[in-house]
Amino acid sequence: MKKTVSLLLAALLTLTMCVVALPVTADEADTVPASVFTGDYDLQDAYLEKFTEDVENGIKQFDIYNADAFYVLASYMNSGTNPAYFADATVTLKCDLIFNEGWTVEEMAAYSENGTIPEGQSAPTGWTPIGGTATSTAFKGTFEGEGHTISGLYMDRSGVCGLFGHVAGATIKNVGVIDSYIKAGYDGYAAGVVVRMNNADKGSVVSGCYSNATIVCNGTKTVDGEVKTAGYGAGGIVALVYGPDCVVEKCVFAGSIKAISTAGGIVGVTNASTDSYTVSVTISDCVNLGSVDTTLTETALRSSGIIGLARQAKIERCYSIGEITSNRTTTVDEVTVNIYNDVALFGSLNADAKNANAGMTLSGCYLFTDLNQKVHGVGQDATNAGESAWKAFCTVIADHTSIKGAAAETAMTTLDFTDVWSSVEDDYPLPTAVVTILNGVENVADPNPIVIGGENNGENNGENNGENNENNTTGDNKETDPVTEAPTEPVTDPATETTPTTEEESGCSSTMTGAAVAMIVAMSGMCAVVSKKRK
């Protein structure tokens, strides 16, 4: 009997060791609050050292559990030869990140305009776009947000403004940029997620992203004593697409855009670097719930719910119910009409003699009569296709509120409510990937947190370090690169530029059969061993 018990105990010990060695899944991991940016220099230096070591060791999987870590990695990926290294790397967000905690979007807007800092706060920390401001630093890897959100981003600078700057052949997916203030100054582009998408052997992809950011594209510059105003373009998700073969899909914008130039609720401008008339971008299964306002000047250019200015683009299964306003007018049949008010799908076409429709195609989209929606800006020039011709590619619904809830599945038959779209109770239908973001995803604790000064900075609930935050933003709203400690350089006109950690083998399988589990339970009872799973 003693021999039998000894054998059972030995077997139990062996199997228990295998169980301990099993990797922790997302469902089993500890959940924690969102990670709050601290601005702690020692912590950021530690993360910089870690990322440098990871690159030296050939690591290609970077899991982000900490806002300070992400802040450092963003600049690190832009530096030196790192853009090339990260071309086949994956950055995965494991929790929600909060920057500039305590600041509201309205307060950030006031700070941008007149430098007002609320009592008890320090100046907001500026964000440096991943992928930088030039094609040479473009992000070419994969960013997986896993349904998490990044909030409180603040940008007020010339050139490129967005979570990502330039991307080329990259994939950006499943992330929300919320409660953020993004302002591009003179000759700038601004976007909620990605500023400029390029092709690098393959088209870039932005998928399942959401933004409710406040976006402003309006700057001034003094030239020969004259104050001039300019801004290139803005998009709720992407500002500028240079294909071919780029994709923007399953995205939703629910914020606000104010621009003096071209603006679109999903994409500002779609274009191509050649005249081959291959597809520059396919925009599919997207929704604009936000406002697009180009009334800042009398001569502001195009605005629309989906694309501001289109060339070589496809729009498939999209709709917009956001408010679209503009001051731009023209005369049609001796009647003055506003060109871009209530334009749902595209503001205008970048047409030429080769193709009057600029390679533009529509399918499966929706218009709403009660919102007075037009497919595109009317009366622009004689080469553009007529409004009635474009409407033939859309379904016209009388009342936009009739698509709320389960009714959407009956009214919007071109949408895939099995795999792509979800009807939302008492609300408008949305891509399922965005519904996941809005419902919230559990945050996961860092399994290997960095400890600074005896405090665990990986607990994702660090307090705001006011002194360091203030040092991260200079008085003239210029951001400082945390890697080089040098001011970031703006780009005057981006459109014209030439453009896992491995685990040691445990000797045990990473999965267990039902028989093995039953064996452990039985032996646990015999040996009076009680084990509780950590919640």
Coordinates of C-alpha atoms in Angstrom, one line a residue:
M1 CA 0.0 0.0 0.0
K2 CA 2.8 2.4 0.9
K3 CA 4.4 1.7 -2.4
T4 CA 1.2 2.4 -4.2
V5 CA 0.7 5.7 -2.4
S6 CA 4.3 6.7 -3.1
L7 CA 3.8 6.0 -6.8
L8 CA 0.6 8.0 -6.9
L9 CA 2.3 10.9 -5.1
A10 CA 5.1 10.8 -7.6
A11 CA 2.7 10.8 -10.5
L12 CA 0.7 13.7 -9.0
L13 CA 3.8 15.7 -8.5
T14 CA 4.9 15.2 -12.1
L15 CA 1.5 16.1 -13.5
T16 CA 1.2 19.1 -11.1
M17 CA 4.6 20.4 -12.4
C18 CA 3.2 20.1 -15.9
V19 CA 0.1 22.1 -15.0
V20 CA 2.2 24.8 -13.4
A21 CA 4.2 25.0 -16.6
L22 CA 1.1 25.6 -18.8
P23 CA 1.0 29.1 -20.4
V24 CA -1.6 31.4 -18.9
T25 CA -4.4 32.1 -21.4
A26 CA -6.2 35.4 -21.7
D27 CA -9.2 33.9 -20.0
E28 CA -7.1 32.7 -17.0
A29 CA -4.9 35.8 -16.7
D30 CA -5.3 38.4 -14.0
T31 CA -7.3 41.4 -15.2
V32 CA -6.2 44.9 -14.1
P33 CA -7.2 48.6 -14.7
A34 CA -6.1 50.4 -17.8
S35 CA -2.4 51.5 -17.8
V36 CA -2.0 55.2 -17.0
F37 CA 0.9 57.1 -18.5
T38 CA 3.3 58.3 -15.7
G39 CA 6.0 60.2 -17.6
D40 CA 8.6 58.6 -15.3
Y41 CA 12.0 58.9 -16.9
D42 CA 13.5 56.0 -15.0
L43 CA 10.7 53.7 -16.1
Q44 CA 11.0 54.9 -19.7
D45 CA 14.7 54.4 -19.7
A46 CA 14.2 50.9 -18.4
Y47 CA 11.8 50.1 -21.2
L48 CA 14.1 51.6 -23.8
E49 CA 16.9 49.3 -22.5
K50 CA 14.5 46.3 -22.7
F51 CA 13.4 47.1 -26.2
T52 CA 17.0 47.6 -27.3
E53 CA 17.9 44.2 -25.8
D54 CA 14.9 42.6 -27.4
V55 CA 16.0 43.9 -30.8
E56 CA 19.6 42.7 -30.3
N57 CA 18.2 39.2 -29.5
G58 CA 16.0 39.2 -32.6
I59 CA 12.7 39.4 -30.8
K60 CA 9.8 40.1 -33.2
Q61 CA 6.8 40.0 -30.9
F62 CA 6.2 43.0 -28.6
D63 CA 3.4 42.8 -26.1
I64 CA 2.4 46.1 -24.6
Y65 CA 1.0 46.2 -21.1
N66 CA 2.1 49.7 -20.1
A67 CA 1.4 53.2 -21.4
D68 CA 5.0 54.4 -20.8
A69 CA 6.3 51.4 -22.6
F70 CA 4.1 52.2 -25.6
Y71 CA 5.3 55.8 -25.6
V72 CA 8.9 54.8 -25.7
L73 CA 8.4 52.0 -28.3
A74 CA 6.6 54.5 -30.6
S75 CA 9.7 56.7 -30.9
Y76 CA 12.1 53.7 -30.8
M77 CA 10.5 52.2 -33.9
N78 CA 11.0 55.4 -35.8
S79 CA 14.7 55.7 -35.0
G80 CA 17.8 54.8 -37.0
T81 CA 17.6 51.4 -38.7
N82 CA 14.7 50.3 -36.5
P83 CA 11.9 50.9 -39.1
A84 CA 13.4 48.1 -41.2
Y85 CA 13.7 45.8 -38.2
F86 CA 10.1 46.2 -37.3
A87 CA 8.9 45.5 -40.9
D88 CA 8.2 41.8 -39.9
A89 CA 7.5 42.5 -36.2
T90 CA 4.1 42.5 -34.4
V91 CA 3.1 44.9 -31.7
T92 CA 0.2 43.7 -29.6
L93 CA -1.8 45.8 -27.2
K94 CA -2.7 43.8 -24.1
C95 CA -4.6 46.5 -22.2
D96 CA -6.2 49.9 -22.5
L97 CA -3.8 52.9 -22.4
I98 CA -4.5 56.3 -20.9
F99 CA -2.5 59.4 -21.7
N100 CA -2.9 62.8 -20.1
E101 CA -5.1 61.5 -17.4
G102 CA -7.6 64.1 -16.1
W103 CA -7.5 66.2 -19.3
T104 CA -10.8 66.5 -21.2
V105 CA -10.8 67.0 -25.0
E106 CA -12.2 70.5 -24.4
E107 CA -9.4 71.4 -22.1
M108 CA -6.8 70.1 -24.6
A109 CA -8.5 72.3 -27.3
A110 CA -8.3 75.3 -25.0
Y111 CA -4.6 74.6 -24.2
S112 CA -3.9 74.4 -28.0
E113 CA -5.6 77.7 -28.6
N114 CA -4.3 79.8 -25.6
G115 CA -2.1 77.7 -23.4
T116 CA -4.7 77.4 -20.6
I117 CA -3.7 74.7 -18.1
P118 CA -6.4 73.5 -15.7
E119 CA -5.6 73.9 -12.0
G120 CA -3.8 70.9 -10.6
Q121 CA -2.6 69.7 -14.1
S122 CA 0.7 70.0 -15.9
A123 CA 1.0 70.6 -19.7
P124 CA -0.3 67.7 -21.7
T125 CA 2.2 65.2 -23.1
G126 CA 2.4 65.3 -26.9
W127 CA 2.3 62.1 -29.0
T128 CA 4.9 61.2 -31.6
P129 CA 3.2 59.3 -34.4
I130 CA 4.4 55.7 -35.0
G131 CA 5.9 55.6 -38.5
G132 CA 7.1 59.2 -38.2
T133 CA 6.7 61.9 -40.7
A134 CA 8.4 60.5 -43.8
T135 CA 8.3 57.4 -46.0
S136 CA 11.8 56.5 -44.8
T137 CA 10.5 55.9 -41.2
A138 CA 7.2 54.3 -42.2
F139 CA 5.9 51.5 -40.0
K140 CA 5.8 48.3 -42.1
G141 CA 4.8 45.7 -39.4
T142 CA 1.6 44.6 -37.8
F143 CA -0.2 46.3 -34.9
E144 CA -2.8 44.3 -33.2
G145 CA -5.0 46.2 -30.8
E146 CA -7.0 43.2 -29.6
G147 CA -10.0 45.4 -29.1
H148 CA -8.3 47.8 -26.6
T149 CA -8.4 51.6 -26.6
I150 CA -5.8 54.4 -26.5
S151 CA -7.2 57.5 -24.9
G152 CA -6.0 61.1 -24.2
L153 CA -3.6 61.5 -27.1
Y154 CA -2.7 65.2 -27.7
M155 CA -1.1 66.5 -30.8
D156 CA -0.7 70.1 -32.0
R157 CA 2.1 70.3 -34.6
S158 CA 2.9 70.8 -38.2
G159 CA 3.0 68.0 -40.7
V160 CA 1.7 64.6 -39.7
C161 CA -0.7 64.0 -36.8
G162 CA -2.3 60.7 -35.8
L163 CA -1.7 57.5 -33.8
F164 CA 0.3 56.4 -36.8
G165 CA 2.1 58.7 -39.2
H166 CA 3.3 56.9 -42.3
V167 CA 2.7 53.2 -42.8
A168 CA 3.7 51.1 -45.8
G169 CA 2.6 47.5 -46.4
A170 CA 1.5 47.5 -42.7
T171 CA -1.5 46.1 -41.0
I172 CA -3.2 48.1 -38.2
K173 CA -6.3 46.5 -36.7
N174 CA -8.7 46.3 -33.8
V175 CA -7.8 49.4 -31.8
G176 CA -9.8 52.4 -30.7
V177 CA -8.5 56.0 -30.4
I178 CA -10.8 57.8 -28.1
D179 CA -11.2 61.1 -26.2
S180 CA -8.2 62.6 -28.0
Y181 CA -7.3 65.9 -29.6
I182 CA -5.4 65.8 -32.9
K183 CA -4.5 69.1 -34.6
A184 CA -2.4 69.5 -37.7
G185 CA -1.0 72.9 -38.3
Y186 CA 0.1 74.6 -41.5
D187 CA 0.4 72.2 -44.5
G188 CA -0.5 69.2 -42.3
Y189 CA -2.6 66.1 -42.4
A190 CA -4.6 64.8 -39.4
A191 CA -6.3 61.5 -38.8
G192 CA -7.8 59.4 -35.9
V193 CA -5.7 56.3 -36.6
V194 CA -3.3 56.5 -39.6
V195 CA -2.2 59.6 -41.5
R196 CA -0.8 58.2 -44.7
M197 CA -1.1 54.6 -46.1
N198 CA 1.4 53.5 -48.7
N199 CA 2.1 50.3 -50.6
A200 CA 5.4 48.5 -50.0
D201 CA 5.3 45.3 -52.0
K202 CA 1.8 44.9 -50.6
G203 CA -1.0 47.3 -49.7
S204 CA -1.5 48.6 -46.2
V205 CA -4.5 47.5 -44.3
V206 CA -6.5 49.3 -41.6
S207 CA -9.2 47.0 -40.2
G208 CA -11.6 47.0 -37.3
C209 CA -10.6 50.5 -35.9
Y210 CA -12.7 53.1 -34.1
S211 CA -12.1 56.7 -33.3
N212 CA -14.2 59.5 -31.6
A213 CA -11.2 61.9 -31.7
T214 CA -11.6 65.7 -32.2
I215 CA -9.6 66.4 -35.3
V216 CA -8.5 69.8 -36.6
C217 CA -6.6 70.5 -39.8
N218 CA -6.1 74.3 -39.8
G219 CA -2.9 76.1 -39.5
T220 CA -1.4 79.6 -40.0
K221 CA 2.0 80.7 -41.3
T222 CA 3.4 84.2 -41.9
V223 CA 4.9 84.6 -45.4
D224 CA 6.4 87.9 -46.3
G225 CA 4.5 89.6 -43.5
E226 CA 1.2 88.0 -44.6
V227 CA -0.6 85.5 -42.4
K228 CA -1.6 82.5 -44.5
T229 CA -3.9 79.6 -43.6
A230 CA -3.5 76.1 -45.0
G231 CA -4.0 72.4 -44.3
Y232 CA -3.9 69.5 -46.6
G233 CA -6.5 67.0 -45.5
A234 CA -8.1 65.1 -42.6
G235 CA -9.8 61.8 -42.1
G236 CA -11.6 60.3 -39.2
I237 CA -9.7 57.0 -39.6
V238 CA -7.1 57.7 -42.4
A239 CA -6.1 61.0 -43.9
L240 CA -4.3 60.0 -47.1
V241 CA -4.1 56.8 -49.1
Y242 CA -1.5 56.2 -51.8
G243 CA -2.0 52.7 -53.2
P244 CA -2.3 50.5 -54.9
D245 CA -4.2 47.7 -53.2
C246 CA -4.7 49.4 -49.8
V247 CA -7.7 48.4 -47.6
V248 CA -9.7 50.3 -45.0
E249 CA -12.4 48.0 -43.7
K250 CA -14.8 47.6 -40.7
C251 CA -14.0 51.0 -39.3
V252 CA -16.2 53.6 -37.5
F253 CA -15.6 57.3 -36.9
A254 CA -17.8 59.0 -34.3
G255 CA -15.8 62.2 -33.5
S256 CA -15.6 65.6 -35.2
I257 CA -13.5 67.0 -38.0
K258 CA -12.9 70.7 -38.7
A259 CA -10.7 71.4 -41.7
I260 CA -10.0 74.1 -44.2
S261 CA -9.2 71.6 -46.9
T262 CA -10.4 68.1 -48.0
A263 CA -11.9 66.0 -45.2
G264 CA -13.8 62.7 -45.0
G265 CA -15.4 60.8 -42.2
I266 CA -13.4 57.7 -43.0
V267 CA -10.7 58.8 -45.4
G268 CA -9.6 62.3 -46.4
V269 CA -8.0 61.7 -49.8
T270 CA -7.5 58.6 -51.9
N271 CA -5.0 58.9 -54.7
A272 CA -2.3 56.9 -56.5
S273 CA 1.4 57.4 -57.3
T274 CA 0.9 56.3 -60.9
D275 CA -1.7 56.7 -63.6
S276 CA -2.2 53.0 -64.1
Y277 CA -5.7 53.1 -62.7
T278 CA -5.2 50.1 -60.5
V279 CA -7.3 50.3 -57.4
S280 CA -5.7 52.6 -54.9
V281 CA -7.9 51.6 -51.9
T282 CA -11.0 49.6 -51.1
I283 CA -13.1 51.1 -48.3
S284 CA -15.6 48.5 -47.2
D285 CA -18.1 47.9 -44.3
C286 CA -17.4 51.3 -42.7
V287 CA -19.6 53.8 -40.9
N288 CA -19.4 57.5 -40.3
L289 CA -21.3 58.7 -37.3
G290 CA -19.2 61.9 -36.8
S291 CA -19.4 65.4 -38.1
V292 CA -17.2 66.8 -40.9
D293 CA -17.1 70.6 -41.1
T294 CA -15.2 72.5 -43.8
T295 CA -16.7 75.9 -43.1
L296 CA -13.6 77.4 -41.7
T297 CA -13.0 79.3 -44.9
E298 CA -15.2 80.4 -47.8
T299 CA -13.1 78.4 -50.2
A300 CA -12.7 75.1 -48.3
L301 CA -12.4 72.1 -50.5
R302 CA -14.2 68.8 -50.5
S303 CA -16.0 67.1 -47.6
S304 CA -18.0 63.9 -47.3
G305 CA -19.1 61.1 -44.9
I306 CA -16.7 58.5 -46.3
I307 CA -14.1 60.0 -48.7
G308 CA -13.3 63.7 -49.2
L309 CA -11.5 63.4 -52.6
A310 CA -11.5 60.1 -54.5
R311 CA -9.4 58.7 -57.2
Q312 CA -9.0 55.0 -58.0
A313 CA -11.1 54.0 -55.1
K314 CA -13.9 51.5 -54.3
I315 CA -16.6 52.1 -51.7
E316 CA -18.5 49.0 -50.7
R317 CA -21.2 48.5 -48.1
C318 CA -20.8 51.8 -46.3
Y319 CA -23.1 54.4 -44.9
S320 CA -22.9 57.8 -43.1
I321 CA -25.4 59.5 -40.9
G322 CA -23.0 62.2 -39.5
E323 CA -23.5 65.9 -40.2
I324 CA -21.5 67.1 -43.3
T325 CA -21.2 70.9 -43.7
S326 CA -19.3 73.2 -46.0
N327 CA -19.3 76.8 -47.3
R328 CA -18.5 75.9 -50.9
T329 CA -21.2 76.8 -53.4
T330 CA -21.8 76.8 -57.1
T331 CA -24.5 77.7 -59.5
V332 CA -26.6 75.0 -61.2
D333 CA -29.4 76.1 -63.6
E334 CA -29.1 79.6 -62.2
V335 CA -29.6 78.3 -58.6
T336 CA -26.9 78.6 -56.0
V337 CA -26.3 75.3 -54.3
N338 CA -24.0 74.1 -51.6
I339 CA -21.7 71.6 -53.1
Y340 CA -20.7 69.5 -50.1
N341 CA -23.5 69.8 -47.5
D342 CA -25.0 66.4 -46.7
V343 CA -22.7 64.4 -49.0
A344 CA -22.7 60.8 -47.8
L345 CA -20.1 58.9 -49.8
F346 CA -17.5 61.0 -51.7
G347 CA -17.0 64.7 -51.9
S348 CA -15.6 64.9 -55.5
L349 CA -13.5 62.9 -58.0
N350 CA -9.9 63.6 -58.9
A351 CA -10.7 63.1 -62.6
D352 CA -8.7 63.7 -65.7
A353 CA -9.0 63.2 -69.4
K354 CA -8.1 59.5 -69.1
N355 CA -11.0 58.6 -66.8
A356 CA -13.8 61.1 -66.0
N357 CA -14.9 59.0 -63.1
A358 CA -11.4 58.7 -61.7
G359 CA -11.6 55.0 -61.4
M360 CA -14.3 55.3 -58.7
T361 CA -16.8 52.4 -58.1
L362 CA -19.6 52.0 -55.6
S363 CA -21.6 49.0 -54.5
G364 CA -23.9 48.0 -51.6
C365 CA -23.9 51.5 -50.0
Y366 CA -26.9 53.4 -48.4
L367 CA -28.4 56.9 -48.6
F368 CA -31.1 58.3 -46.3
T369 CA -33.8 60.6 -47.7
D370 CA -34.7 62.3 -44.4
L371 CA -31.0 63.5 -44.1
N372 CA -31.2 65.0 -47.6
Q373 CA -28.1 63.0 -48.6
K374 CA -26.3 63.1 -51.9
V375 CA -23.9 60.5 -53.2
H376 CA -21.3 63.2 -54.0
G377 CA -20.8 66.9 -54.4
V378 CA -23.1 68.2 -57.1
G379 CA -22.3 70.6 -60.0
Q380 CA -18.6 70.4 -59.7
D381 CA -17.6 70.1 -63.4
A382 CA -19.0 68.6 -66.6
T383 CA -16.8 65.5 -66.5
N384 CA -18.2 64.0 -63.3
A385 CA -20.9 61.4 -63.5
G386 CA -24.4 62.7 -62.6
E387 CA -26.0 62.1 -59.2
S388 CA -28.7 59.9 -60.5
A389 CA -26.2 57.6 -62.1
W390 CA -24.3 57.1 -58.8
K391 CA -27.5 56.6 -56.9
A392 CA -28.2 53.5 -59.0
F393 CA -25.4 51.8 -57.0
C394 CA -27.0 52.6 -53.6
T395 CA -30.0 51.6 -51.7
V396 CA -32.1 54.7 -50.6
I397 CA -33.9 54.4 -47.3
A398 CA -36.5 57.0 -46.3
D399 CA -35.8 57.2 -42.5
H400 CA -32.3 56.7 -41.1
T401 CA -33.7 55.8 -37.7
S402 CA -35.5 52.8 -39.2
I403 CA -32.2 50.8 -39.3
K404 CA -31.8 50.8 -35.5
G405 CA -31.8 47.4 -33.7
A406 CA -32.8 44.2 -35.4
A407 CA -34.6 46.1 -38.2
A408 CA -31.2 46.7 -39.8
E409 CA -30.9 43.0 -40.8
T410 CA -34.1 43.4 -42.9
A411 CA -33.4 46.8 -44.3
M412 CA -29.7 46.5 -45.1
T413 CA -29.5 43.3 -47.1
T414 CA -26.1 44.0 -48.6
L415 CA -24.5 43.7 -45.2
D416 CA -23.2 40.4 -43.8
F417 CA -24.8 40.1 -40.3
T418 CA -23.3 36.7 -39.8
D419 CA -19.5 37.4 -39.9
V420 CA -19.0 41.2 -40.4
W421 CA -21.8 43.3 -39.0
S422 CA -23.9 43.4 -35.8
S423 CA -27.3 44.9 -35.2
V424 CA -27.2 46.9 -32.0
E425 CA -30.2 47.2 -29.7
D426 CA -31.8 50.7 -30.0
D427 CA -28.8 51.8 -32.1
Y428 CA -27.3 51.7 -35.6
P429 CA -25.6 48.6 -37.0
L430 CA -21.9 48.5 -36.7
P431 CA -19.0 46.2 -37.7
T432 CA -18.7 43.5 -35.1
A433 CA -15.0 44.4 -34.6
V434 CA -16.0 47.9 -33.5
V435 CA -18.8 46.6 -31.2
T436 CA -16.1 44.6 -29.4
I437 CA -14.1 47.8 -28.8
L438 CA -17.1 49.7 -27.6
N439 CA -18.1 46.8 -25.2
G440 CA -14.7 46.8 -23.7
V441 CA -12.0 44.1 -23.5
E442 CA -10.5 42.9 -20.3
N443 CA -7.0 44.2 -19.6
V444 CA -4.2 41.7 -18.9
A445 CA -1.5 42.1 -16.3
D446 CA 2.1 42.2 -17.4
P447 CA 3.6 38.8 -16.5
N448 CA 7.1 40.3 -16.3
P449 CA 6.6 43.9 -15.0
I450 CA 9.5 46.3 -14.7
V451 CA 10.1 47.4 -11.1
I452 CA 11.5 50.9 -10.5
G453 CA 12.5 52.1 -7.0
G454 CA 10.8 49.2 -5.3
E455 CA 7.4 49.9 -6.9
N456 CA 5.8 47.6 -9.5
N457 CA 5.3 49.9 -12.5
G458 CA 3.7 47.0 -14.4
E459 CA 0.5 47.1 -12.3
N460 CA -1.1 49.3 -15.0
N461 CA -2.4 51.8 -12.4
G462 CA 0.5 54.2 -12.0
E463 CA -0.2 57.7 -10.9
N464 CA 0.5 60.7 -13.1
N465 CA 3.9 62.2 -12.6
G466 CA 3.2 65.8 -13.1
E467 CA 6.8 67.0 -13.0
N468 CA 7.9 64.7 -15.8
N469 CA 4.7 65.2 -17.8
E470 CA 5.4 68.9 -17.8
N471 CA 9.0 68.3 -19.0
N472 CA 7.7 66.2 -21.9
T473 CA 6.0 69.1 -23.6
T474 CA 7.6 72.4 -24.3
G475 CA 5.8 75.7 -24.2
D476 CA 5.5 76.0 -28.0
N477 CA 3.7 72.7 -28.3
K478 CA 6.7 70.8 -29.8
E479 CA 7.1 67.2 -28.9
T480 CA 10.4 65.7 -27.7
D481 CA 11.5 62.3 -29.0
P482 CA 12.0 60.1 -25.8
V483 CA 14.7 58.1 -27.6
T484 CA 16.9 60.9 -28.9
E485 CA 15.6 63.7 -26.6
A486 CA 15.6 65.9 -29.7
P487 CA 12.6 67.9 -31.0
T488 CA 10.7 66.1 -33.7
E489 CA 10.9 67.7 -37.1
P490 CA 7.7 68.6 -38.9
V491 CA 7.1 67.7 -42.6
T492 CA 5.8 70.6 -44.7
D493 CA 4.1 68.5 -47.4
P494 CA 3.9 64.7 -46.8
A495 CA 2.0 64.3 -50.1
T496 CA 5.0 65.4 -52.2
E497 CA 7.7 63.3 -50.5
T498 CA 9.6 60.6 -52.4
T499 CA 8.5 58.6 -51.2
P500 CA 7.5 36.0 -29.1
T501 CA 9.8 36.1 -26.8
T502 CA 10.4 32.4 -26.8
E503 CA 9.7 30.3 -23.8
E504 CA 11.9 27.5 -22.4
E505 CA 10.6 24.1 -23.1
S506 CA 9.1 22.6 -20.0
G507 CA 9.0 19.0 -21.2
C508 CA 5.2 19.0 -20.8
S509 CA 2.4 19.4 -23.3
S510 CA 0.8 22.8 -23.4
T511 CA -2.6 21.1 -23.4
M512 CA -4.1 18.5 -21.2
T513 CA -6.5 15.7 -22.0
G514 CA -9.7 15.1 -20.0
A515 CA -8.2 11.8 -18.7
A516 CA -5.2 13.6 -17.3
V517 CA -7.4 16.2 -15.5
A518 CA -9.5 13.4 -14.1
M519 CA -6.4 11.5 -13.0
I520 CA -5.2 14.6 -11.1
V521 CA -8.6 15.2 -9.5
A522 CA -8.8 11.5 -8.4
M523 CA -5.3 11.5 -6.9
S524 CA -5.8 14.9 -5.3
G525 CA -8.8 13.4 -3.4
M526 CA -6.8 10.3 -2.3
C527 CA -3.9 12.4 -1.1
A528 CA -6.1 15.1 0.5
V529 CA -4.6 17.8 -1.7
V530 CA -6.8 20.8 -2.3
S531 CA -6.0 23.2 -5.2
K532 CA -7.8 26.3 -6.1
K533 CA -7.6 28.1 -9.4
R534 CA -6.5 31.8 -9.1
K535 CA -9.3 34.1 -10.1

